[in-house]
């Protein structure tokens, strides 16, 4: 296809992420959005604000997202003939997805690809981001042909990058101890009801975990699965939770642990507080050594994965 068949506007590339507060003053509004109108008690607000205070008073997620977008766009534009333009939209905070969509319409974008910086599909995550795109289009009475990346949990670059993190974590222990090191792969918990609803989230996570463990050359008894960061709502959430799982492993005599969250692609509060502070406290109580290698952030293998899945969607539009 020649360039003359395309409109003059570039092809839009919309990157979506969870969003994070840029200061502690943002916390009430941020939580109100996440909790979708349900009342947040002062105690919960204070607890979560304090968690953010301990990781530096703001979320590093917006900054990591911008760095991931810049790196991915460089690689994607080098592979694709058409001019591209990147947009960032967050689900729970500024810059909102709906505003990014309005900007795309203002720029005259007619075709776009969209991706969430979360590799696993769920009706409670990726589907909600996509609904916000549709809401943005409808509130602005506009139309853009979108191709959506739904998931990328088995992509080889993503799997290899995390397997490298696993090995890096194990190698943090002295050589003679490495056979005794146990690897915990984890992801954000969701309410148990998603299983009855046929949601693919749990299956996709387990598939990623098996591939990562195999790529890292782990024995079956050398790794296990756990959920983390369950929300504060009364319904049951998928488990085991990281804290109880660590107690269980400790009871079996495991005292050296590497923690690799596989559902998050950058460092933020669910890692920097829930693992680096809360789980480290549990480890200290249990006499365990816990090593947590860095998240994927701008790892070239991960950025290559994002570029590849987006490239396929761009091709589907051309
Ligand atoms: C797969 C689903 C989810 C991912 C991934 C996820 C990432 C994520 N979450 C936070 C911060 C918070 N999440 C909170 C609640 C919450 N999170 C999810 C799902 C995912 N979050 C759910 C279903 C809920 C419960 C919402 C509700 O209705 O109550 C909260 C609020 C406090 C709490 O309930 O714990 C915070 C804060 C970050 C930073 C993040 C990173 C990508
Ligand atoms: Fe969340
Ligand atoms: Fe959370």
XYZ file of N, CA and C in Angstrom, residues 52-296:
735
model
N 2.510 5.490 50.466
C 3.128 6.333 49.431
C 4.207 7.225 50.025
N 3.967 7.709 51.274
C 4.992 8.553 51.921
C 6.299 7.760 52.018
N 6.177 6.471 52.371
C 7.377 5.648 52.563
C 8.109 5.326 51.254
N 7.419 5.489 50.121
C 8.137 5.242 48.848
C 8.505 6.548 48.153
N 8.439 7.670 48.904
C 8.915 8.938 48.339
C 7.844 9.992 48.121
N 6.598 9.711 48.559
C 5.556 10.742 48.517
C 4.845 10.891 47.184
N 5.169 10.038 46.229
C 4.467 10.073 44.937
C 4.674 8.731 44.249
N 3.901 8.520 43.183
C 4.065 7.275 42.426
C 5.120 7.460 41.340
N 6.045 6.510 41.215
C 7.001 6.602 40.104
C 6.405 6.116 38.781
N 5.148 5.627 38.834
C 4.561 5.020 37.620
C 4.467 5.985 36.425
N 4.036 7.249 36.616
C 3.959 8.126 35.427
C 5.316 8.301 34.741
N 6.368 8.418 35.544
C 7.697 8.627 34.957
C 8.178 7.381 34.204
N 7.992 6.205 34.819
C 8.374 4.958 34.129
C 7.549 4.788 32.856
N 6.283 5.158 32.925
C 5.421 5.009 31.741
C 5.953 5.876 30.600
N 6.288 7.136 30.927
C 6.807 8.030 29.873
C 8.096 7.466 29.266
N 8.967 6.915 30.111
C 10.234 6.354 29.603
C 9.954 5.125 28.720
N 9.007 4.289 29.130
C 8.664 3.099 28.333
C 8.080 3.511 26.982
N 7.251 4.545 27.009
C 6.608 5.005 25.769
C 7.667 5.552 24.811
N 8.568 6.368 25.338
C 9.600 6.963 24.481
C 10.461 5.869 23.832
N 10.880 4.900 24.650
C 11.741 3.829 24.123
C 10.985 2.982 23.093
N 9.725 2.676 23.385
C 8.944 1.834 22.462
C 8.711 2.564 21.139
N 8.401 3.848 21.227
C 8.124 4.607 20.000
C 9.346 4.685 19.100
N 10.521 4.824 19.712
C 11.747 4.860 18.903
C 11.876 3.583 18.097
N 11.638 2.464 18.792
C 11.789 1.169 18.126
C 10.672 0.932 17.106
N 9.458 1.296 17.477
C 8.325 1.054 16.576
C 8.432 1.913 15.307
N 8.787 3.189 15.482
C 8.876 4.076 14.309
C 9.971 3.600 13.354
N 11.032 2.991 13.914
C 12.107 2.478 13.047
C 11.622 1.285 12.220
N 10.559 0.605 12.690
C 10.078 -0.587 11.975
C 8.910 -0.288 11.032
N 8.243 0.859 11.228
C 7.000 1.131 10.512
C 7.192 2.330 9.594
N 6.686 2.224 8.355
C 6.850 3.303 7.371
C 6.005 4.535 7.706
N 4.801 4.324 8.209
C 3.870 5.450 8.414
C 4.315 6.330 9.577
N 4.100 7.628 9.509
C 4.386 8.464 10.683
C 3.457 8.103 11.835
N 4.036 8.033 13.020
C 3.271 7.637 14.207
C 3.265 8.781 15.206
N 2.232 8.833 16.036
C 2.246 9.816 17.128
C 1.769 9.122 18.411
N 2.562 9.280 19.476
C 2.248 8.599 20.747
C 1.346 9.452 21.627
N 0.465 8.779 22.348
C -0.396 9.427 23.346
C -0.355 8.565 24.608
N -0.468 9.216 25.761
C -0.512 8.470 27.026
C -1.835 8.776 27.721
N -2.526 7.718 28.142
C -3.778 7.889 28.889
C -3.775 6.977 30.096
N -4.141 7.537 31.259
C -4.167 6.743 32.498
C -5.610 6.399 32.876
N -5.754 5.246 33.543
C -7.101 4.830 33.927
C -7.603 5.585 35.161
N -6.707 5.812 36.130
C -7.184 6.355 37.406
C -6.665 7.741 37.744
N -5.867 8.357 36.880
C -5.362 9.697 37.209
C -4.923 10.397 35.940
N -4.481 11.644 36.081
C -3.945 12.418 34.958
C -2.749 11.760 34.304
N -2.557 11.875 33.034
C -3.490 12.322 32.002
C -4.531 11.229 31.719
N -5.806 11.563 31.829
C -6.879 10.563 31.699
C -6.964 10.014 30.272
N -7.403 8.767 30.169
C -7.575 8.133 28.840
C -8.537 8.957 27.977
N -9.639 9.416 28.592
C -10.642 10.170 27.822
C -10.033 11.450 27.237
N -9.123 12.081 28.003
C -8.481 13.315 27.507
C -7.503 13.001 26.372
N -6.816 11.865 26.491
C -5.899 11.468 25.413
C -6.682 11.232 24.127
N -7.852 10.618 24.264
C -8.684 10.353 23.078
C -9.141 11.677 22.457
N -9.516 12.651 23.310
C -9.933 13.957 22.781
C -8.776 14.628 22.020
N -7.577 14.501 22.600
C -6.395 15.083 21.935
C -6.180 14.420 20.571
N -6.386 13.080 20.529
C -6.210 12.365 19.259
C -7.208 12.878 18.226
N -8.456 13.075 18.670
C -9.481 13.583 17.740
C -9.116 14.992 17.279
N -8.660 15.832 18.218
C -8.256 17.206 17.862
C -7.120 17.192 16.839
N -6.247 16.193 16.933
C -5.115 16.073 16.004
C -5.525 15.467 14.658
N -6.784 15.095 14.538
C -7.256 14.526 13.276
C -6.892 13.060 13.080
N -6.559 12.371 14.169
C -6.218 10.938 14.062
C -7.465 10.155 13.640
N -7.307 9.284 12.638
C -8.452 8.464 12.215
C -8.195 6.976 12.448
N -6.929 6.608 12.601
C -6.573 5.209 12.856
C -5.579 5.160 14.014
N -5.728 4.160 14.882
C -4.830 4.094 16.039
C -4.727 2.660 16.555
N -3.614 2.413 17.242
C -3.456 1.159 17.976
C -3.392 1.516 19.458
N -3.842 0.592 20.306
C -3.871 0.896 21.741
C -3.370 -0.298 22.529
N -2.603 -0.003 23.557
C -2.045 -1.069 24.395
C -2.092 -0.633 25.862
N -2.325 -1.599 26.755
C -2.265 -1.334 28.192
C -0.925 -1.861 28.694
N -0.276 -1.102 29.566
C 0.998 -1.570 30.120
C 0.719 -2.571 31.237
N 0.096 -3.657 30.851
C -0.229 -4.788 31.728
C -0.407 -5.977 30.786
N 0.393 -7.041 30.943
C 0.406 -8.095 29.910
C -0.781 -9.064 29.936
N -1.591 -9.059 31.022
C -2.632 -10.085 31.174
C -4.022 -9.471 31.059
N -4.908 -10.151 30.319
C -6.254 -9.618 30.088
C -7.176 -9.952 31.242
N -7.971 -9.000 31.650
C -9.063 -9.279 32.590
C -10.195 -8.294 32.329
N -11.412 -8.765 32.599
C -12.565 -7.853 32.497
C -12.432 -6.730 33.520
N -11.632 -6.959 34.586
C -11.479 -5.929 35.617
C -10.256 -5.044 35.374
N -9.488 -5.337 34.345
C -8.368 -4.434 34.064
C -8.412 -3.984 32.605
N -7.800 -4.747 31.697
C -7.659 -4.306 30.295
C -9.011 -3.886 29.683
N -10.059 -4.672 29.954
C -11.369 -4.341 29.372
C -11.846 -2.964 29.832
N -11.515 -2.604 31.072
C -11.966 -1.293 31.596
C -11.228 -0.135 30.904
N -9.958 -0.357 30.563
C -9.205 0.688 29.847
C -9.834 0.890 28.467
N -10.158 -0.235 27.831
C -10.724 -0.144 26.478
C -12.089 0.550 26.498
N -12.857 0.300 27.579
C -14.164 0.979 27.702
C -13.968 2.484 27.812
N -12.891 2.896 28.455
C -12.639 4.338 28.605
C -12.311 4.981 27.252
N -11.667 4.228 26.367
C -11.436 4.759 25.006
C -12.785 5.003 24.340
N -13.664 3.995 24.462
C -14.990 4.127 23.819
C -15.759 5.298 24.428
N -15.632 5.471 25.757
C -16.308 6.599 26.422
C -15.738 7.929 25.903
N -14.414 7.975 25.724
C -13.760 9.190 25.226
C -14.259 9.531 23.827
N -14.423 8.514 22.985
C -14.911 8.755 21.624
C -16.347 9.238 21.657
N -17.151 8.578 22.514
C -18.570 8.927 22.482
C -18.817 10.295 23.122
N -18.069 10.656 24.186
C -18.322 11.975 24.792
C -17.839 13.112 23.887
N -16.941 12.782 22.951
C -16.475 13.806 22.009
C -17.102 13.653 20.623
N -18.093 12.747 20.532
C -18.804 12.502 19.268
C -17.825 12.271 18.120
N -16.783 11.480 18.392
C -15.769 11.261 17.365
C -15.632 9.786 17.024
N -14.885 9.524 15.963
C -14.619 8.137 15.586
C -13.149 7.954 15.223
N -12.541 6.911 15.750
C -11.185 6.515 15.359
C -11.233 4.996 15.207
N -10.633 4.485 14.135
C -10.522 3.019 13.992
C -9.405 2.553 14.907
N -9.749 1.799 15.948
C -8.745 1.311 16.902
C -8.470 -0.167 16.701
N -7.214 -0.538 16.790
C -6.819 -1.947 16.935
C -6.272 -2.080 18.353
N -6.834 -3.007 19.131
C -6.428 -3.168 20.529
C -5.485 -4.351 20.723
N -4.416 -4.127 21.482
C -3.615 -5.264 21.966
C -4.304 -5.709 23.256
N -4.770 -6.954 23.284
C -5.491 -7.432 24.478
C -4.570 -8.023 25.532
N -3.503 -8.682 25.074
C -2.613 -9.369 26.030
C -1.291 -9.658 25.343
N -0.248 -9.873 26.134
C 1.056 -10.258 25.547
C 1.845 -11.082 26.553
N 1.132 -11.916 27.280
C 1.706 -12.648 28.418
C 2.562 -13.847 28.027
N 2.542 -14.232 26.720
C 3.396 -15.358 26.311
C 4.477 -14.900 25.324
N 4.587 -13.614 25.086
C 5.590 -13.100 24.135
C 6.996 -13.439 24.623
N 7.860 -13.857 23.684
C 9.162 -14.372 24.120
C 10.043 -13.314 24.789
N 9.980 -12.045 24.317
C 10.807 -11.002 24.928
C 10.411 -10.745 26.373
N 9.108 -10.737 26.622
C 8.589 -10.527 27.987
C 9.007 -11.693 28.891
N 8.822 -12.913 28.379
C 9.161 -14.112 29.164
C 10.671 -14.153 29.446
N 11.465 -13.918 28.417
C 12.931 -13.979 28.596
C 13.405 -12.890 29.553
N 12.844 -11.688 29.421
C 13.268 -10.584 30.304
C 12.993 -10.957 31.762
N 11.830 -11.563 32.025
C 11.527 -11.922 33.423
C 12.350 -13.128 33.880
N 12.630 -14.060 32.955
C 13.501 -15.192 33.323
C 14.888 -14.666 33.691
N 15.348 -13.644 32.964
C 16.636 -13.021 33.316
C 16.588 -12.421 34.714
N 15.447 -11.804 35.060
C 15.298 -11.222 36.404
C 15.359 -12.319 37.476
N 14.727 -13.455 37.169
C 14.744 -14.589 38.107
C 16.190 -15.026 38.352
N 16.936 -15.189 37.250
C 18.340 -15.634 37.379
C 19.173 -14.610 38.139
N 18.922 -13.328 37.821
C 19.638 -12.233 38.504
C 19.370 -12.309 40.021
N 18.131 -12.577 40.389
C 17.775 -12.689 41.817
C 18.486 -13.854 42.471
N 18.518 -14.996 41.773
C 19.179 -16.182 42.339
C 20.675 -15.916 42.480
N 21.243 -15.246 41.479
C 22.696 -14.993 41.499
C 23.103 -13.966 42.560
N 22.127 -13.320 43.172
C 22.445 -12.403 44.286
C 22.868 -13.203 45.531
N 22.568 -14.505 45.536
C 22.974 -15.363 46.668
C 24.343 -15.976 46.356
N 25.144 -16.278 47.388
C 26.442 -16.927 47.136
C 26.249 -18.244 46.375
N 27.224 -18.582 45.530
C 27.091 -19.728 44.626
C 26.667 -21.015 45.347
N 27.247 -21.262 46.478
C 26.959 -22.511 47.192
C 25.545 -22.587 47.752
N 24.830 -21.462 47.789
C 23.473 -21.442 48.390
C 22.362 -21.482 47.335
N 22.751 -21.326 46.052
C 21.727 -21.054 45.027
C 20.725 -22.195 44.825
N 21.163 -23.430 45.082
C 20.253 -24.574 44.925
C 19.101 -24.519 45.918
N 19.303 -23.809 47.021
C 18.265 -23.734 48.072
C 17.334 -22.537 47.898
N 17.611 -21.729 46.871
C 16.796 -20.511 46.713
C 15.453 -20.866 46.068
N 14.379 -20.301 46.632
C 13.030 -20.535 46.109
C 12.514 -19.249 45.460
N 11.876 -19.388 44.282
C 11.401 -18.212 43.536
C 9.878 -18.105 43.671
N 9.417 -16.929 44.103
C 7.965 -16.683 44.164
C 7.597 -15.748 43.017
N 6.778 -16.259 42.103
C 6.243 -15.421 41.022
C 4.861 -14.949 41.473
N 4.548 -13.690 41.240
C 3.279 -13.164 41.775
C 2.651 -12.158 40.821
N 1.384 -11.847 41.111
C 0.687 -10.780 40.368
C -0.422 -10.233 41.260
N -0.994 -9.117 40.851
C -2.076 -8.471 41.597
C -3.256 -9.427 41.741
N -3.766 -9.527 42.942
C -4.955 -10.355 43.163
C -6.192 -9.660 42.590
N -7.220 -10.460 42.327
C -8.531 -9.936 41.943
C -9.593 -10.718 42.720
N -10.811 -10.199 42.819
C -11.847 -10.951 43.526
C -12.049 -12.338 42.905
N -12.283 -13.341 43.783
C -12.432 -14.740 43.339
C -13.559 -14.899 42.315
N -14.562 -14.017 42.379
C -15.708 -14.152 41.472
C -15.309 -14.127 39.996
N -14.118 -13.582 39.665
C -13.720 -13.560 38.240
C -13.610 -14.975 37.682
N -13.308 -15.961 38.562
C -13.169 -17.350 38.077
C -14.527 -17.874 37.594
N -15.585 -17.602 38.360
C -16.943 -18.025 37.968
C -17.384 -17.320 36.682
N -16.845 -16.120 36.470
C -17.247 -15.332 35.291
C -16.454 -15.725 34.039
N -15.560 -16.718 34.183
C -14.784 -17.200 33.026
C -13.678 -16.259 32.591
N -13.234 -15.401 33.495
C -12.189 -14.426 33.156
C -10.859 -15.150 32.899
N -10.107 -14.762 31.841
C -8.854 -15.484 31.527
C -7.661 -15.106 32.406
N -7.816 -14.097 33.286
C -6.681 -13.528 34.025
C -5.828 -14.590 34.731
N -6.463 -15.432 35.546
C -5.690 -16.399 36.346
C -4.962 -17.390 35.433
N -5.644 -17.877 34.396
C -5.003 -18.838 33.473
C -3.819 -18.198 32.760
N -4.000 -16.951 32.337
C -2.893 -16.272 31.637
C -1.694 -16.077 32.569
N -1.968 -15.748 33.821
C -0.868 -15.575 34.779
C -0.101 -16.879 34.965
N -0.868 -17.977 35.118
C -0.211 -19.275 35.332
C 0.600 -19.678 34.101
N 0.074 -19.340 32.924
C 0.802 -19.647 31.684
C 2.126 -18.871 31.647
N 2.067 -17.577 31.966
C 3.305 -16.781 32.017
C 4.277 -17.385 33.019
N 3.760 -17.720 34.192
C 4.635 -18.222 35.266
C 5.349 -19.500 34.835
N 4.592 -20.423 34.208
C 5.215 -21.686 33.749
C 6.305 -21.402 32.712
N 6.019 -20.499 31.773
C 7.004 -20.178 30.729
C 8.250 -19.520 31.325
N 8.061 -18.608 32.275
C 9.188 -17.898 32.888
C 10.046 -18.882 33.692
N 9.373 -19.750 34.460
C 10.120 -20.730 35.278
C 10.932 -21.652 34.363
N 10.310 -22.092 33.256
C 11.019 -22.992 32.337
C 12.201 -22.263 31.699
N 11.964 -21.000 31.263
C 13.039 -20.251 30.602
C 14.193 -19.967 31.573
N 13.874 -19.878 32.865
C 14.929 -19.626 33.862
C 15.596 -20.925 34.303
N 15.079 -22.055 33.797
C 15.661 -23.361 34.128
C 15.391 -23.794 35.574
N 14.235 -23.376 36.116
C 13.919 -23.741 37.506
C 13.352 -25.156 37.580
N 13.709 -25.889 38.646
C 13.058 -27.170 38.928
C 11.628 -26.870 39.395
N 10.731 -27.880 39.265
C 9.333 -27.657 39.670
C 9.214 -27.272 41.142
N 10.115 -27.836 41.975
C 10.022 -27.546 43.411
C 10.769 -26.258 43.790
N 11.289 -25.578 42.768
C 12.123 -24.406 43.056
C 11.343 -23.098 42.908
N 10.053 -23.199 42.530
C 9.271 -21.970 42.395
C 7.821 -22.228 42.764
N 7.112 -21.159 43.066
C 5.685 -21.289 43.368
C 4.973 -19.980 43.027
N 3.664 -20.051 43.054
C 2.831 -18.923 42.644
C 2.145 -18.289 43.852
N 2.011 -16.981 43.817
C 1.267 -16.294 44.870
C 0.629 -15.031 44.291
N -0.490 -14.625 44.864
C -1.061 -13.319 44.527
C -0.580 -12.301 45.552
N -0.750 -11.025 45.228
C -0.331 -9.959 46.139
C -1.281 -8.776 46.009
N -1.180 -7.855 46.954
C -1.834 -6.539 46.858
C -3.353 -6.602 46.741
N -3.982 -7.597 47.386
C -5.446 -7.688 47.330
C -6.053 -6.377 47.809
N -7.189 -5.998 47.211
C -7.852 -4.743 47.578
C -8.533 -4.856 48.931
N -8.928 -3.700 49.440
C -9.570 -3.668 50.755
C -11.082 -3.692 50.577
N -11.603 -4.813 50.124
C -13.056 -4.960 50.038
C -13.402 -6.290 50.698
N -14.648 -6.409 51.204
C -14.968 -7.582 52.033
C -15.046 -8.911 51.286
N -15.182 -8.903 49.956
C -15.341 -10.183 49.240
C -14.008 -10.952 49.194
N -14.069 -12.295 48.966
C -12.810 -13.054 48.894
C -11.984 -12.698 47.654
N -10.676 -12.626 47.823
C -9.738 -12.319 46.740
C -8.888 -13.556 46.466
N -8.383 -13.648 45.234
C -7.564 -14.806 44.852
C -6.326 -14.901 45.742
N -5.991 -16.105 46.145
C -4.836 -16.327 47.000
C -4.012 -17.492 46.475
N -2.972 -17.911 47.184
C -2.583 -17.378 48.485
C -1.960 -15.992 48.357
N -2.148 -15.178 49.393
C -1.500 -13.870 49.408
C -0.026 -14.049 49.766
N 0.798 -13.121 49.278
C 2.249 -13.223 49.447
C 2.662 -13.472 50.903
N 2.042 -12.724 51.811
C 2.418 -12.826 53.215
C 2.158 -14.239 53.757
N 0.948 -14.761 53.515
C 0.636 -16.116 54.024
C 1.486 -17.167 53.307
N 1.755 -16.919 52.019
C 2.570 -17.870 51.259
C 3.996 -17.931 51.822
N 4.526 -16.772 52.213
C 5.878 -16.758 52.805
C 5.891 -17.520 54.135
N 4.824 -17.364 54.926
C 4.733 -18.135 56.182
C 4.744 -19.630 55.890
N 3.977 -20.006 54.863
C 3.883 -21.409 54.477
C 5.261 -21.959 54.044
N 5.953 -21.193 53.194
C 7.279 -21.624 52.719
C 8.261 -21.723 53.882
N 8.178 -20.746 54.790
C 9.082 -20.750 55.944
C 8.863 -22.007 56.788
N 7.575 -22.379 56.923
C 7.242 -23.595 57.676
C 7.852 -24.845 57.050
N 8.103 -24.775 55.739
C 8.719 -25.916 55.041
C 10.243 -25.810 55.036
N 10.759 -24.815 55.743
C 12.217 -24.694 55.872
C 12.867 -23.827 54.813
N 12.051 -23.154 53.990
C 12.642 -22.302 52.939
C 12.979 -20.934 53.532
N 14.235 -20.547 53.428
C 14.690 -19.302 54.073
C 15.357 -18.341 53.084
N 15.459 -18.764 51.827
C 16.057 -17.871 50.812
C 15.072 -17.757 49.659
N 14.638 -16.527 49.413
C 13.551 -16.341 48.461
C 13.868 -15.209 47.479
N 13.481 -15.444 46.206
C 13.527 -14.375 45.204
C 12.082 -14.065 44.820
N 11.705 -12.791 44.872
C 10.335 -12.398 44.561
C 10.310 -11.666 43.217
N 9.564 -12.227 42.254
C 9.476 -11.587 40.927
C 8.000 -11.403 40.556
N 7.498 -10.173 40.678
C 6.120 -9.921 40.242
C 6.058 -9.926 38.714
N 5.135 -10.714 38.147
C 5.120 -10.872 36.681
C 3.994 -10.081 36.013
N 3.076 -9.520 36.811
C 1.940 -8.808 36.224
C 2.173 -7.310 36.130
N 3.186 -6.809 36.803
C 3.506 -5.375 36.755
C 4.727 -5.191 35.871
N 4.719 -4.139 35.059
C 5.850 -3.960 34.154
C 6.745 -2.793 34.552
N 6.409 -2.124 35.672
C 7.327 -1.089 36.182
C 7.244 -1.052 37.700
N 8.251 -0.438 38.299
C 8.271 -0.311 39.760
C 7.254 0.742 40.195
N 6.397 0.389 41.126
C 5.439 1.347 41.709
C 5.004 0.788 43.044
N 3.977 1.413 43.646
C 3.685 1.131 45.057
C 3.425 -0.356 45.355
N 2.829 -1.084 44.409
C 2.509 -2.494 44.670
C 3.784 -3.341 44.766
N 4.880 -2.790 44.251
C 6.179 -3.457 44.365
C 7.005 -2.774 45.455
N 7.110 -1.436 45.347
C 8.021 -0.703 46.241
C 7.543 -0.715 47.688
N 6.220 -0.761 47.907
C 5.738 -0.896 49.283
C 5.375 -2.356 49.599
N 4.492 -2.952 48.774
C 3.948 -4.278 49.131
C 5.035 -5.356 49.210
N 6.067 -5.241 48.359
C 7.148 -6.239 48.424
C 8.349 -5.682 49.186
N 8.850 -4.520 48.742
C 10.130 -4.034 49.296
C 10.027 -3.606 50.762
N 8.823 -3.255 51.215
C 8.684 -2.870 52.628
C 7.879 -3.938 53.385
N 6.618 -4.196 52.956
C 5.764 -5.121 53.728
C 6.300 -6.556 53.698
N 6.589 -7.070 52.492
C 7.071 -8.466 52.423
C 8.470 -8.588 53.041
N 9.272 -7.538 52.923
C 10.607 -7.586 53.569
C 10.461 -7.654 55.081
N 9.436 -6.988 55.637
C 9.202 -7.059 57.090
C 8.823 -8.489 57.480
N 7.950 -9.088 56.669
C 7.559 -10.482 56.932
C 8.788 -11.391 56.866
N 9.624 -11.164 55.845
C 10.833 -11.987 55.691
C 11.719 -11.862 56.933
N 11.874 -10.637 57.417
C 12.726 -10.432 58.604
C 12.159 -11.183 59.806
N 10.824 -11.120 59.975
C 10.184 -11.851 61.096
C 10.420 -13.353 60.982
N 10.447 -13.846 59.732
C 10.570 -15.300 59.507
C 12.030 -15.746 59.394
N 12.953 -14.809 59.495
C 14.377 -15.154 59.335
C 14.701 -15.558 57.908
N 13.978 -14.966 56.987
C 14.157 -15.267 55.554
C 14.969 -14.160 54.886
N 15.733 -14.495 53.853
C 16.346 -13.458 53.017
C 15.522 -13.366 51.743
N 15.027 -12.175 51.454
C 14.191 -11.980 50.262
C 14.887 -11.005 49.313
N 15.073 -11.445 48.081
C 15.693 -10.594 47.058
C 14.631 -10.270 46.013
N 14.533 -8.982 45.660
C 13.549 -8.600 44.645
C 14.276 -7.839 43.537
N 14.508 -8.515 42.397
C 15.193 -7.835 41.285
C 14.311 -6.707 40.726
N 14.910 -5.741 40.010
C 14.122 -4.609 39.486
C 13.019 -5.061 38.528
N 11.977 -4.262 38.439
C 10.899 -4.553 37.481
C 11.420 -4.338 36.051
N 10.583 -4.657 35.062
C 11.037 -4.589 33.668
C 11.388 -3.159 33.243
